[in-house]
JSON list of C-alpha atoms in Angstrom, two decimals:
[
{"chain": "X", "resi": 1, "resn": "MET", "atom": "CA", "xyz": [16.20, -7.05, 7.45]},
{"chain": "X", "resi": 2, "resn": "ALA", "atom": "CA", "xyz": [16.31, -10.54, 8.25]},
{"chain": "X", "resi": 3, "resn": "ALA", "atom": "CA", "xyz": [15.15, -9.73, 11.87]},
{"chain": "X", "resi": 4, "resn": "VAL", "atom": "CA", "xyz": [12.31, -7.56, 10.45]},
{"chain": "X", "resi": 5, "resn": "ARG", "atom": "CA", "xyz": [11.45, -10.46, 8.15]},
{"chain": "X", "resi": 6, "resn": "ALA", "atom": "CA", "xyz": [11.71, -12.90, 11.48]},
{"chain": "X", "resi": 7, "resn": "ARG", "atom": "CA", "xyz": [9.32, -10.94, 13.41]},
{"chain": "X", "resi": 8, "resn": "VAL", "atom": "CA", "xyz": [6.83, -10.75, 10.30]},
{"chain": "X", "resi": 9, "resn": "GLU", "atom": "CA", "xyz": [6.77, -14.01, 9.89]},
{"chain": "X", "resi": 10, "resn": "ARG", "atom": "CA", "xyz": [6.39, -15.00, 13.50]},
{"chain": "X", "resi": 11, "resn": "ALA", "atom": "CA", "xyz": [3.68, -12.40, 13.68]},
{"chain": "X", "resi": 12, "resn": "ALA", "atom": "CA", "xyz": [2.19, -13.85, 10.71]},
{"chain": "X", "resi": 13, "resn": "ALA", "atom": "CA", "xyz": [2.42, -17.70, 11.98]},
{"chain": "X", "resi": 14, "resn": "GLN", "atom": "CA", "xyz": [0.79, -16.70, 15.11]},
{"chain": "X", "resi": 15, "resn": "ALA", "atom": "CA", "xyz": [-2.27, -15.12, 13.17]},
{"chain": "X", "resi": 16, "resn": "GLY", "atom": "CA", "xyz": [-2.76, -17.99, 10.97]},
{"chain": "X", "resi": 17, "resn": "HIS", "atom": "CA", "xyz": [-2.21, -16.18, 7.57]},
{"chain": "X", "resi": 18, "resn": "ALA", "atom": "CA", "xyz": [0.64, -15.25, 5.49]},
{"chain": "X", "resi": 19, "resn": "VAL", "atom": "CA", "xyz": [1.79, -11.41, 4.98]},
{"chain": "X", "resi": 20, "resn": "ALA", "atom": "CA", "xyz": [3.72, -9.63, 2.34]},
{"chain": "X", "resi": 21, "resn": "LEU", "atom": "CA", "xyz": [5.97, -7.24, 3.24]},
{"chain": "X", "resi": 22, "resn": "VAL", "atom": "CA", "xyz": [6.90, -3.90, 1.51]},
{"chain": "X", "resi": 23, "resn": "ALA", "atom": "CA", "xyz": [10.01, -1.87, 2.02]},
{"chain": "X", "resi": 24, "resn": "VAL", "atom": "CA", "xyz": [9.09, 1.67, 1.97]},
{"chain": "X", "resi": 25, "resn": "SER", "atom": "CA", "xyz": [11.52, 3.36, 0.38]},
{"chain": "X", "resi": 26, "resn": "LYS", "atom": "CA", "xyz": [11.09, 6.74, 0.34]},
{"chain": "X", "resi": 27, "resn": "THR", "atom": "CA", "xyz": [13.81, 9.17, 0.79]},
{"chain": "X", "resi": 28, "resn": "GLN", "atom": "CA", "xyz": [16.10, 6.27, 0.39]},
{"chain": "X", "resi": 29, "resn": "PRO", "atom": "CA", "xyz": [18.56, 6.34, -1.99]},
{"chain": "X", "resi": 30, "resn": "ALA", "atom": "CA", "xyz": [18.43, 3.58, -5.37]},
{"chain": "X", "resi": 31, "resn": "ALA", "atom": "CA", "xyz": [22.19, 2.07, -3.85]},
{"chain": "X", "resi": 32, "resn": "ALA", "atom": "CA", "xyz": [19.55, 0.95, -0.52]},
{"chain": "X", "resi": 33, "resn": "VAL", "atom": "CA", "xyz": [17.39, -0.42, -2.50]},
{"chain": "X", "resi": 34, "resn": "ARG", "atom": "CA", "xyz": [19.90, -2.40, -4.36]},
{"chain": "X", "resi": 35, "resn": "ALA", "atom": "CA", "xyz": [21.03, -3.31, -1.29]},
{"chain": "X", "resi": 36, "resn": "LEU", "atom": "CA", "xyz": [17.89, -4.93, -0.10]},
{"chain": "X", "resi": 37, "resn": "ALA", "atom": "CA", "xyz": [17.06, -6.41, -2.97]},
{"chain": "X", "resi": 38, "resn": "ALA", "atom": "CA", "xyz": [20.15, -8.31, -2.94]},
{"chain": "X", "resi": 39, "resn": "ALA", "atom": "CA", "xyz": [18.89, -9.52, 0.26]},
{"chain": "X", "resi": 40, "resn": "GLY", "atom": "CA", "xyz": [16.15, -10.75, -1.06]},
{"chain": "X", "resi": 41, "resn": "GLN", "atom": "CA", "xyz": [13.43, -7.88, -1.33]},
{"chain": "X", "resi": 42, "resn": "ARG", "atom": "CA", "xyz": [11.40, -7.72, -4.01]},
{"chain": "X", "resi": 43, "resn": "ALA", "atom": "CA", "xyz": [8.47, -4.99, -3.31]},
{"chain": "X", "resi": 44, "resn": "PHE", "atom": "CA", "xyz": [9.18, -1.59, -2.70]},
{"chain": "X", "resi": 45, "resn": "GLY", "atom": "CA", "xyz": [6.74, 1.31, -1.79]},
{"chain": "X", "resi": 46, "resn": "GLU", "atom": "CA", "xyz": [7.19, 4.88, -2.51]},
{"chain": "X", "resi": 47, "resn": "ASN", "atom": "CA", "xyz": [5.34, 8.07, -1.43]},
{"chain": "X", "resi": 48, "resn": "TYR", "atom": "CA", "xyz": [6.70, 10.43, -4.55]},
{"chain": "X", "resi": 49, "resn": "VAL", "atom": "CA", "xyz": [6.21, 9.58, -7.67]},
{"chain": "X", "resi": 50, "resn": "GLN", "atom": "CA", "xyz": [8.97, 11.16, -9.79]},
{"chain": "X", "resi": 51, "resn": "GLU", "atom": "CA", "xyz": [11.53, 10.21, -7.13]},
{"chain": "X", "resi": 52, "resn": "ALA", "atom": "CA", "xyz": [10.40, 6.34, -7.57]},
{"chain": "X", "resi": 53, "resn": "LEU", "atom": "CA", "xyz": [10.66, 7.11, -11.66]},
{"chain": "X", "resi": 54, "resn": "ALA", "atom": "CA", "xyz": [13.87, 7.78, -11.15]},
{"chain": "X", "resi": 55, "resn": "LYS", "atom": "CA", "xyz": [15.08, 5.08, -9.02]},
{"chain": "X", "resi": 56, "resn": "GLN", "atom": "CA", "xyz": [13.06, 2.59, -11.34]},
{"chain": "X", "resi": 57, "resn": "ARG", "atom": "CA", "xyz": [15.26, 3.86, -14.38]},
{"chain": "X", "resi": 58, "resn": "GLU", "atom": "CA", "xyz": [18.52, 3.42, -12.32]},
{"chain": "X", "resi": 59, "resn": "LEU", "atom": "CA", "xyz": [17.63, -0.17, -10.67]},
{"chain": "X", "resi": 60, "resn": "ALA", "atom": "CA", "xyz": [16.05, -0.93, -14.22]},
{"chain": "X", "resi": 61, "resn": "ASP", "atom": "CA", "xyz": [18.06, -4.40, -14.48]},
{"chain": "X", "resi": 62, "resn": "LEU", "atom": "CA", "xyz": [16.23, -5.57, -11.21]},
{"chain": "X", "resi": 63, "resn": "THR", "atom": "CA", "xyz": [13.29, -7.33, -11.31]},
{"chain": "X", "resi": 64, "resn": "LEU", "atom": "CA", "xyz": [11.29, -5.11, -8.76]},
{"chain": "X", "resi": 65, "resn": "GLU", "atom": "CA", "xyz": [7.79, -4.78, -7.52]},
{"chain": "X", "resi": 66, "resn": "TRP", "atom": "CA", "xyz": [6.96, -0.65, -6.94]},
{"chain": "X", "resi": 67, "resn": "HIS", "atom": "CA", "xyz": [3.77, 0.41, -4.89]},
{"chain": "X", "resi": 68, "resn": "CYS", "atom": "CA", "xyz": [2.83, 3.79, -5.28]},
{"chain": "X", "resi": 69, "resn": "ILE", "atom": "CA", "xyz": [1.77, 4.51, -1.26]},
{"chain": "X", "resi": 70, "resn": "GLY", "atom": "CA", "xyz": [1.49, 8.47, -1.14]},
{"chain": "X", "resi": 71, "resn": "PRO", "atom": "CA", "xyz": [-1.53, 10.34, -2.35]},
{"chain": "X", "resi": 72, "resn": "LEU", "atom": "CA", "xyz": [-2.08, 10.17, -5.71]},
{"chain": "X", "resi": 73, "resn": "GLN", "atom": "CA", "xyz": [-3.16, 13.74, -7.46]},
{"chain": "X", "resi": 74, "resn": "SER", "atom": "CA", "xyz": [-4.96, 14.02, -10.87]},
{"chain": "X", "resi": 75, "resn": "ASN", "atom": "CA", "xyz": [-1.77, 15.00, -12.71]},
{"chain": "X", "resi": 76, "resn": "LYS", "atom": "CA", "xyz": [0.38, 11.74, -11.83]},
{"chain": "X", "resi": 77, "resn": "CYS", "atom": "CA", "xyz": [-2.32, 8.79, -12.89]},
{"chain": "X", "resi": 78, "resn": "ARG", "atom": "CA", "xyz": [-0.35, 8.22, -16.10]},
{"chain": "X", "resi": 79, "resn": "GLU", "atom": "CA", "xyz": [2.72, 7.80, -14.56]},
{"chain": "X", "resi": 80, "resn": "VAL", "atom": "CA", "xyz": [1.37, 5.54, -12.05]},
{"chain": "X", "resi": 81, "resn": "ALA", "atom": "CA", "xyz": [-0.98, 3.77, -14.33]},
{"chain": "X", "resi": 82, "resn": "GLU", "atom": "CA", "xyz": [2.37, 3.19, -16.40]},
{"chain": "X", "resi": 83, "resn": "HIS", "atom": "CA", "xyz": [5.10, 2.56, -14.03]},
{"chain": "X", "resi": 84, "resn": "PHE", "atom": "CA", "xyz": [3.45, 0.83, -10.91]},
{"chain": "X", "resi": 85, "resn": "ALA", "atom": "CA", "xyz": [2.18, -2.54, -10.07]},
{"chain": "X", "resi": 86, "resn": "TRP", "atom": "CA", "xyz": [0.32, -1.42, -7.25]},
{"chain": "X", "resi": 87, "resn": "LEU", "atom": "CA", "xyz": [-1.51, 1.76, -6.01]},
{"chain": "X", "resi": 88, "resn": "GLN", "atom": "CA", "xyz": [-2.42, 1.43, -2.42]},
{"chain": "X", "resi": 89, "resn": "SER", "atom": "CA", "xyz": [-3.48, 4.95, -1.88]},
{"chain": "X", "resi": 90, "resn": "LEU", "atom": "CA", "xyz": [-6.89, 5.66, -3.95]},
{"chain": "X", "resi": 91, "resn": "ASP", "atom": "CA", "xyz": [-9.04, 7.50, -2.32]},
{"chain": "X", "resi": 92, "resn": "ARG", "atom": "CA", "xyz": [-11.62, 9.23, -4.98]},
{"chain": "X", "resi": 93, "resn": "GLU", "atom": "CA", "xyz": [-13.65, 8.30, -7.55]},
{"chain": "X", "resi": 94, "resn": "LYS", "atom": "CA", "xyz": [-12.15, 10.72, -10.39]},
{"chain": "X", "resi": 95, "resn": "LEU", "atom": "CA", "xyz": [-9.11, 9.24, -10.45]},
{"chain": "X", "resi": 96, "resn": "VAL", "atom": "CA", "xyz": [-10.37, 5.55, -11.58]},
{"chain": "X", "resi": 97, "resn": "GLU", "atom": "CA", "xyz": [-11.02, 6.57, -15.14]},
{"chain": "X", "resi": 98, "resn": "PRO", "atom": "CA", "xyz": [-7.97, 8.22, -16.17]},
{"chain": "X", "resi": 99, "resn": "LEU", "atom": "CA", "xyz": [-5.72, 5.39, -14.12]},
{"chain": "X", "resi": 100, "resn": "ALA", "atom": "CA", "xyz": [-7.55, 3.12, -16.06]},
{"chain": "X", "resi": 101, "resn": "ARG", "atom": "CA", "xyz": [-7.39, 4.66, -19.22]},
{"chain": "X", "resi": 102, "resn": "HIS", "atom": "CA", "xyz": [-3.38, 5.36, -18.95]},
{"chain": "X", "resi": 103, "resn": "ARG", "atom": "CA", "xyz": [-2.63, 1.39, -18.05]},
{"chain": "X", "resi": 104, "resn": "PRO", "atom": "CA", "xyz": [-0.86, 0.10, -20.93]},
{"chain": "X", "resi": 105, "resn": "ALA", "atom": "CA", "xyz": [-2.52, -3.25, -22.59]},
{"chain": "X", "resi": 106, "resn": "GLY", "atom": "CA", "xyz": [0.72, -4.98, -22.48]},
{"chain": "X", "resi": 107, "resn": "LEU", "atom": "CA", "xyz": [0.95, -4.81, -18.77]},
{"chain": "X", "resi": 108, "resn": "PRO", "atom": "CA", "xyz": [-0.95, -6.92, -15.96]},
{"chain": "X", "resi": 109, "resn": "PRO", "atom": "CA", "xyz": [-4.16, -5.06, -14.34]},
{"chain": "X", "resi": 110, "resn": "LEU", "atom": "CA", "xyz": [-3.13, -2.46, -11.75]},
{"chain": "X", "resi": 111, "resn": "ASN", "atom": "CA", "xyz": [-3.19, -3.68, -8.34]},
{"chain": "X", "resi": 112, "resn": "VAL", "atom": "CA", "xyz": [-5.56, -1.13, -6.28]},
{"chain": "X", "resi": 113, "resn": "LEU", "atom": "CA", "xyz": [-6.05, -0.88, -2.72]},
{"chain": "X", "resi": 114, "resn": "LEU", "atom": "CA", "xyz": [-8.86, 1.86, -1.51]},
{"chain": "X", "resi": 115, "resn": "GLN", "atom": "CA", "xyz": [-6.92, 4.26, 1.52]},
{"chain": "X", "resi": 116, "resn": "VAL", "atom": "CA", "xyz": [-9.43, 4.66, 4.08]},
{"chain": "X", "resi": 117, "resn": "ASN", "atom": "CA", "xyz": [-9.08, 7.63, 6.63]},
{"chain": "X", "resi": 118, "resn": "VAL", "atom": "CA", "xyz": [-9.98, 5.05, 9.57]},
{"chain": "X", "resi": 119, "resn": "ASP", "atom": "CA", "xyz": [-9.41, 7.69, 12.57]},
{"chain": "X", "resi": 120, "resn": "ALA", "atom": "CA", "xyz": [-11.48, 10.94, 10.50]},
{"chain": "X", "resi": 121, "resn": "GLU", "atom": "CA", "xyz": [-8.11, 12.67, 10.79]},
{"chain": "X", "resi": 122, "resn": "ALA", "atom": "CA", "xyz": [-8.32, 16.15, 8.80]},
{"chain": "X", "resi": 123, "resn": "SER", "atom": "CA", "xyz": [-4.97, 16.33, 7.42]},
{"chain": "X", "resi": 124, "resn": "LYS", "atom": "CA", "xyz": [-4.72, 12.64, 6.02]},
{"chain": "X", "resi": 125, "resn": "SER", "atom": "CA", "xyz": [-5.62, 11.42, 3.22]},
{"chain": "X", "resi": 126, "resn": "GLY", "atom": "CA", "xyz": [-7.91, 8.56, 2.39]},
{"chain": "X", "resi": 127, "resn": "CYS", "atom": "CA", "xyz": [-11.80, 7.66, 2.06]},
{"chain": "X", "resi": 128, "resn": "ALA", "atom": "CA", "xyz": [-14.38, 7.65, 4.74]},
{"chain": "X", "resi": 129, "resn": "PRO", "atom": "CA", "xyz": [-15.64, 4.45, 5.60]},
{"chain": "X", "resi": 130, "resn": "GLY", "atom": "CA", "xyz": [-18.83, 4.95, 4.15]},
{"chain": "X", "resi": 131, "resn": "ASP", "atom": "CA", "xyz": [-17.57, 5.95, 0.69]},
{"chain": "X", "resi": 132, "resn": "VAL", "atom": "CA", "xyz": [-15.68, 2.57, 0.16]},
{"chain": "X", "resi": 133, "resn": "PRO", "atom": "CA", "xyz": [-18.42, 0.28, -1.15]},
{"chain": "X", "resi": 134, "resn": "ARG", "atom": "CA", "xyz": [-19.36, 2.73, -3.93]},
{"chain": "X", "resi": 135, "resn": "LEU", "atom": "CA", "xyz": [-15.42, 3.77, -4.66]},
{"chain": "X", "resi": 136, "resn": "ALA", "atom": "CA", "xyz": [-14.66, -0.37, -4.61]},
{"chain": "X", "resi": 137, "resn": "ALA", "atom": "CA", "xyz": [-17.36, -0.56, -7.60]},
{"chain": "X", "resi": 138, "resn": "ALA", "atom": "CA", "xyz": [-15.97, 2.01, -9.67]},
{"chain": "X", "resi": 139, "resn": "VAL", "atom": "CA", "xyz": [-12.88, 0.21, -9.57]},
{"chain": "X", "resi": 140, "resn": "ALA", "atom": "CA", "xyz": [-13.71, -3.68, -9.67]},
{"chain": "X", "resi": 141, "resn": "ALA", "atom": "CA", "xyz": [-15.68, -2.40, -13.22]},
{"chain": "X", "resi": 142, "resn": "ALA", "atom": "CA", "xyz": [-12.97, -0.75, -14.53]},
{"chain": "X", "resi": 143, "resn": "ARG", "atom": "CA", "xyz": [-10.81, -2.56, -17.30]},
{"chain": "X", "resi": 144, "resn": "GLY", "atom": "CA", "xyz": [-7.23, -1.90, -16.65]},
{"chain": "X", "resi": 145, "resn": "LEU", "atom": "CA", "xyz": [-7.46, -2.24, -12.55]},
{"chain": "X", "resi": 146, "resn": "ARG", "atom": "CA", "xyz": [-7.58, -5.08, -10.00]},
{"chain": "X", "resi": 147, "resn": "LEU", "atom": "CA", "xyz": [-9.41, -4.28, -6.69]},
{"chain": "X", "resi": 148, "resn": "ARG", "atom": "CA", "xyz": [-7.36, -5.81, -4.27]},
{"chain": "X", "resi": 149, "resn": "GLY", "atom": "CA", "xyz": [-8.39, -4.56, -0.97]},
{"chain": "X", "resi": 150, "resn": "LEU", "atom": "CA", "xyz": [-8.10, -1.98, 1.51]},
{"chain": "X", "resi": 151, "resn": "MET", "atom": "CA", "xyz": [-5.24, 0.19, 3.09]},
{"chain": "X", "resi": 152, "resn": "ALA", "atom": "CA", "xyz": [-5.02, 2.64, 6.04]},
{"chain": "X", "resi": 153, "resn": "ILE", "atom": "CA", "xyz": [-2.32, 4.27, 8.19]},
{"chain": "X", "resi": 154, "resn": "PRO", "atom": "CA", "xyz": [-4.10, 4.89, 11.88]},
{"chain": "X", "resi": 155, "resn": "GLN", "atom": "CA", "xyz": [-3.26, 7.79, 14.00]},
{"chain": "X", "resi": 156, "resn": "PRO", "atom": "CA", "xyz": [0.10, 7.13, 16.01]},
{"chain": "X", "resi": 157, "resn": "HIS", "atom": "CA", "xyz": [-1.55, 7.26, 19.25]},
{"chain": "X", "resi": 158, "resn": "PRO", "atom": "CA", "xyz": [0.81, 6.38, 21.85]},
{"chain": "X", "resi": 159, "resn": "ASP", "atom": "CA", "xyz": [-1.88, 3.73, 23.77]},
{"chain": "X", "resi": 160, "resn": "PRO", "atom": "CA", "xyz": [-1.46, 0.32, 21.37]},
{"chain": "X", "resi": 161, "resn": "ALA", "atom": "CA", "xyz": [-4.99, -0.14, 22.80]},
{"chain": "X", "resi": 162, "resn": "GLN", "atom": "CA", "xyz": [-5.76, 2.70, 20.41]},
{"chain": "X", "resi": 163, "resn": "ARG", "atom": "CA", "xyz": [-4.23, 1.44, 17.38]},
{"chain": "X", "resi": 164, "resn": "ARG", "atom": "CA", "xyz": [-5.31, -1.89, 17.69]},
{"chain": "X", "resi": 165, "resn": "ALA", "atom": "CA", "xyz": [-8.98, -0.49, 18.05]},
{"chain": "X", "resi": 166, "resn": "ALA", "atom": "CA", "xyz": [-8.18, 1.13, 14.45]},
{"chain": "X", "resi": 167, "resn": "PHE", "atom": "CA", "xyz": [-6.73, -1.78, 13.05]},
{"chain": "X", "resi": 168, "resn": "ALA", "atom": "CA", "xyz": [-9.77, -3.85, 13.92]},
{"chain": "X", "resi": 169, "resn": "ARG", "atom": "CA", "xyz": [-12.26, -1.42, 12.55]},
{"chain": "X", "resi": 170, "resn": "MET", "atom": "CA", "xyz": [-10.10, -1.94, 9.41]},
{"chain": "X", "resi": 171, "resn": "ARG", "atom": "CA", "xyz": [-10.53, -5.48, 9.54]},
{"chain": "X", "resi": 172, "resn": "GLU", "atom": "CA", "xyz": [-14.28, -5.19, 9.81]},
{"chain": "X", "resi": 173, "resn": "LEU", "atom": "CA", "xyz": [-14.29, -2.99, 6.78]},
{"chain": "X", "resi": 174, "resn": "PHE", "atom": "CA", "xyz": [-12.31, -5.21, 4.51]},
{"chain": "X", "resi": 175, "resn": "GLY", "atom": "CA", "xyz": [-14.62, -8.27, 6.07]},
{"chain": "X", "resi": 176, "resn": "ALA", "atom": "CA", "xyz": [-17.65, -6.39, 4.78]},
{"chain": "X", "resi": 177, "resn": "LEU", "atom": "CA", "xyz": [-16.05, -5.22, 1.36]},
{"chain": "X", "resi": 178, "resn": "ALA", "atom": "CA", "xyz": [-15.29, -8.80, 0.96]},
{"chain": "X", "resi": 179, "resn": "ARG", "atom": "CA", "xyz": [-18.71, -10.18, 0.83]},
{"chain": "X", "resi": 180, "resn": "GLU", "atom": "CA", "xyz": [-19.34, -7.86, -1.93]},
{"chain": "X", "resi": 181, "resn": "HIS", "atom": "CA", "xyz": [-15.93, -9.11, -3.67]},
{"chain": "X", "resi": 182, "resn": "PRO", "atom": "CA", "xyz": [-15.05, -12.16, -2.50]},
{"chain": "X", "resi": 183, "resn": "HIS", "atom": "CA", "xyz": [-11.68, -12.05, -4.83]},
{"chain": "X", "resi": 184, "resn": "ILE", "atom": "CA", "xyz": [-10.30, -9.47, -2.64]},
{"chain": "X", "resi": 185, "resn": "ASP", "atom": "CA", "xyz": [-6.97, -10.76, -0.49]},
{"chain": "X", "resi": 186, "resn": "THR", "atom": "CA", "xyz": [-5.06, -7.64, 0.93]},
{"chain": "X", "resi": 187, "resn": "LEU", "atom": "CA", "xyz": [-5.19, -5.49, 3.82]},
{"chain": "X", "resi": 188, "resn": "SER", "atom": "CA", "xyz": [-2.39, -3.25, 3.87]},
{"chain": "X", "resi": 189, "resn": "MET", "atom": "CA", "xyz": [-1.98, -1.83, 7.06]},
{"chain": "X", "resi": 190, "resn": "GLY", "atom": "CA", "xyz": [1.14, -1.61, 10.06]},
{"chain": "X", "resi": 191, "resn": "MET", "atom": "CA", "xyz": [4.28, 0.30, 9.84]},
{"chain": "X", "resi": 192, "resn": "SER", "atom": "CA", "xyz": [7.95, -0.10, 11.48]},
{"chain": "X", "resi": 193, "resn": "ASP", "atom": "CA", "xyz": [6.26, 0.54, 15.30]},
{"chain": "X", "resi": 194, "resn": "ASP", "atom": "CA", "xyz": [3.10, -1.12, 15.36]},
{"chain": "X", "resi": 195, "resn": "PHE", "atom": "CA", "xyz": [2.79, -4.08, 12.27]},
{"chain": "X", "resi": 196, "resn": "GLU", "atom": "CA", "xyz": [2.79, -7.10, 14.68]},
{"chain": "X", "resi": 197, "resn": "LEU", "atom": "CA", "xyz": [-0.51, -5.55, 16.27]},
{"chain": "X", "resi": 198, "resn": "ALA", "atom": "CA", "xyz": [-1.68, -4.84, 12.53]},
{"chain": "X", "resi": 199, "resn": "ILE", "atom": "CA", "xyz": [-0.86, -8.53, 11.42]},
{"chain": "X", "resi": 200, "resn": "ALA", "atom": "CA", "xyz": [-2.80, -9.77, 14.75]},
{"chain": "X", "resi": 201, "resn": "GLU", "atom": "CA", "xyz": [-5.72, -8.08, 13.63]},
{"chain": "X", "resi": 202, "resn": "GLY", "atom": "CA", "xyz": [-5.57, -9.61, 9.73]},
{"chain": "X", "resi": 203, "resn": "ALA", "atom": "CA", "xyz": [-3.24, -7.18, 8.07]},
{"chain": "X", "resi": 204, "resn": "THR", "atom": "CA", "xyz": [-1.98, -9.47, 5.28]},
{"chain": "X", "resi": 205, "resn": "MET", "atom": "CA", "xyz": [0.71, -6.29, 3.97]},
{"chain": "X", "resi": 206, "resn": "VAL", "atom": "CA", "xyz": [2.64, -4.21, 6.02]},
{"chain": "X", "resi": 207, "resn": "ARG", "atom": "CA", "xyz": [4.66, -1.27, 4.95]},
{"chain": "X", "resi": 208, "resn": "ILE", "atom": "CA", "xyz": [8.28, -0.95, 6.69]},
{"chain": "X", "resi": 209, "resn": "GLY", "atom": "CA", "xyz": [10.58, 1.82, 6.16]},
{"chain": "X", "resi": 210, "resn": "SER", "atom": "CA", "xyz": [13.09, 2.70, 8.82]},
{"chain": "X", "resi": 211, "resn": "ALA", "atom": "CA", "xyz": [13.11, -0.95, 10.58]},
{"chain": "X", "resi": 212, "resn": "VAL", "atom": "CA", "xyz": [14.86, -1.96, 7.06]},
{"chain": "X", "resi": 213, "resn": "PHE", "atom": "CA", "xyz": [16.57, 1.13, 5.96]},
{"chain": "X", "resi": 214, "resn": "GLY", "atom": "CA", "xyz": [17.29, 2.70, 8.84]},
{"chain": "X", "resi": 215, "resn": "PRO", "atom": "CA", "xyz": [16.30, 6.48, 9.51]},
{"chain": "X", "resi": 216, "resn": "ARG", "atom": "CA", "xyz": [15.26, 8.61, 6.56]},
{"chain": "X", "resi": 217, "resn": "GLY", "atom": "CA", "xyz": [17.74, 10.80, 5.10]}
]
């Protein structure tokens, strides 16, 4: 964990901006999350809502920040709205209303990132780049939600230049969105094998799993 954190901090310093690290705890046991929390990690990302809720119950004695980073189905909106601090994978306008309706009044607004399918992969979740303005406007207007920015999972191309180009397209899309919504502050992109490239292209949040936890179970 310390080695990865040092790499993130070094890349952030070179890029000239702060970067938050979300540890992707998908398939990892609660004990592994607890160990990372003891090392100072606070933000954890989960793909599957039911798995995440089980860990949240087991780790209720800790103050952790839970991010839903997997594809969101309509029937999970209530659980995400009630039990997560962040949703990084919003990609459809029809999910905005149920998320807003189910966000408890006693909690801060749910932080929302729009997931963009930047490489137009047929098998991947995410909205088309051209749909970002309309979806962003819907989130920004919804009570109980707070638009924070964009997220992407570019195609894992073996050529680093190709990956960097996708990150650069996201940076440009984020800049365009910031002109309409000046308060946004988060561009979530980059994982274990490419987070330094992502940071160089403007990522302010990286999602790292295997590099901090080891291979998934």
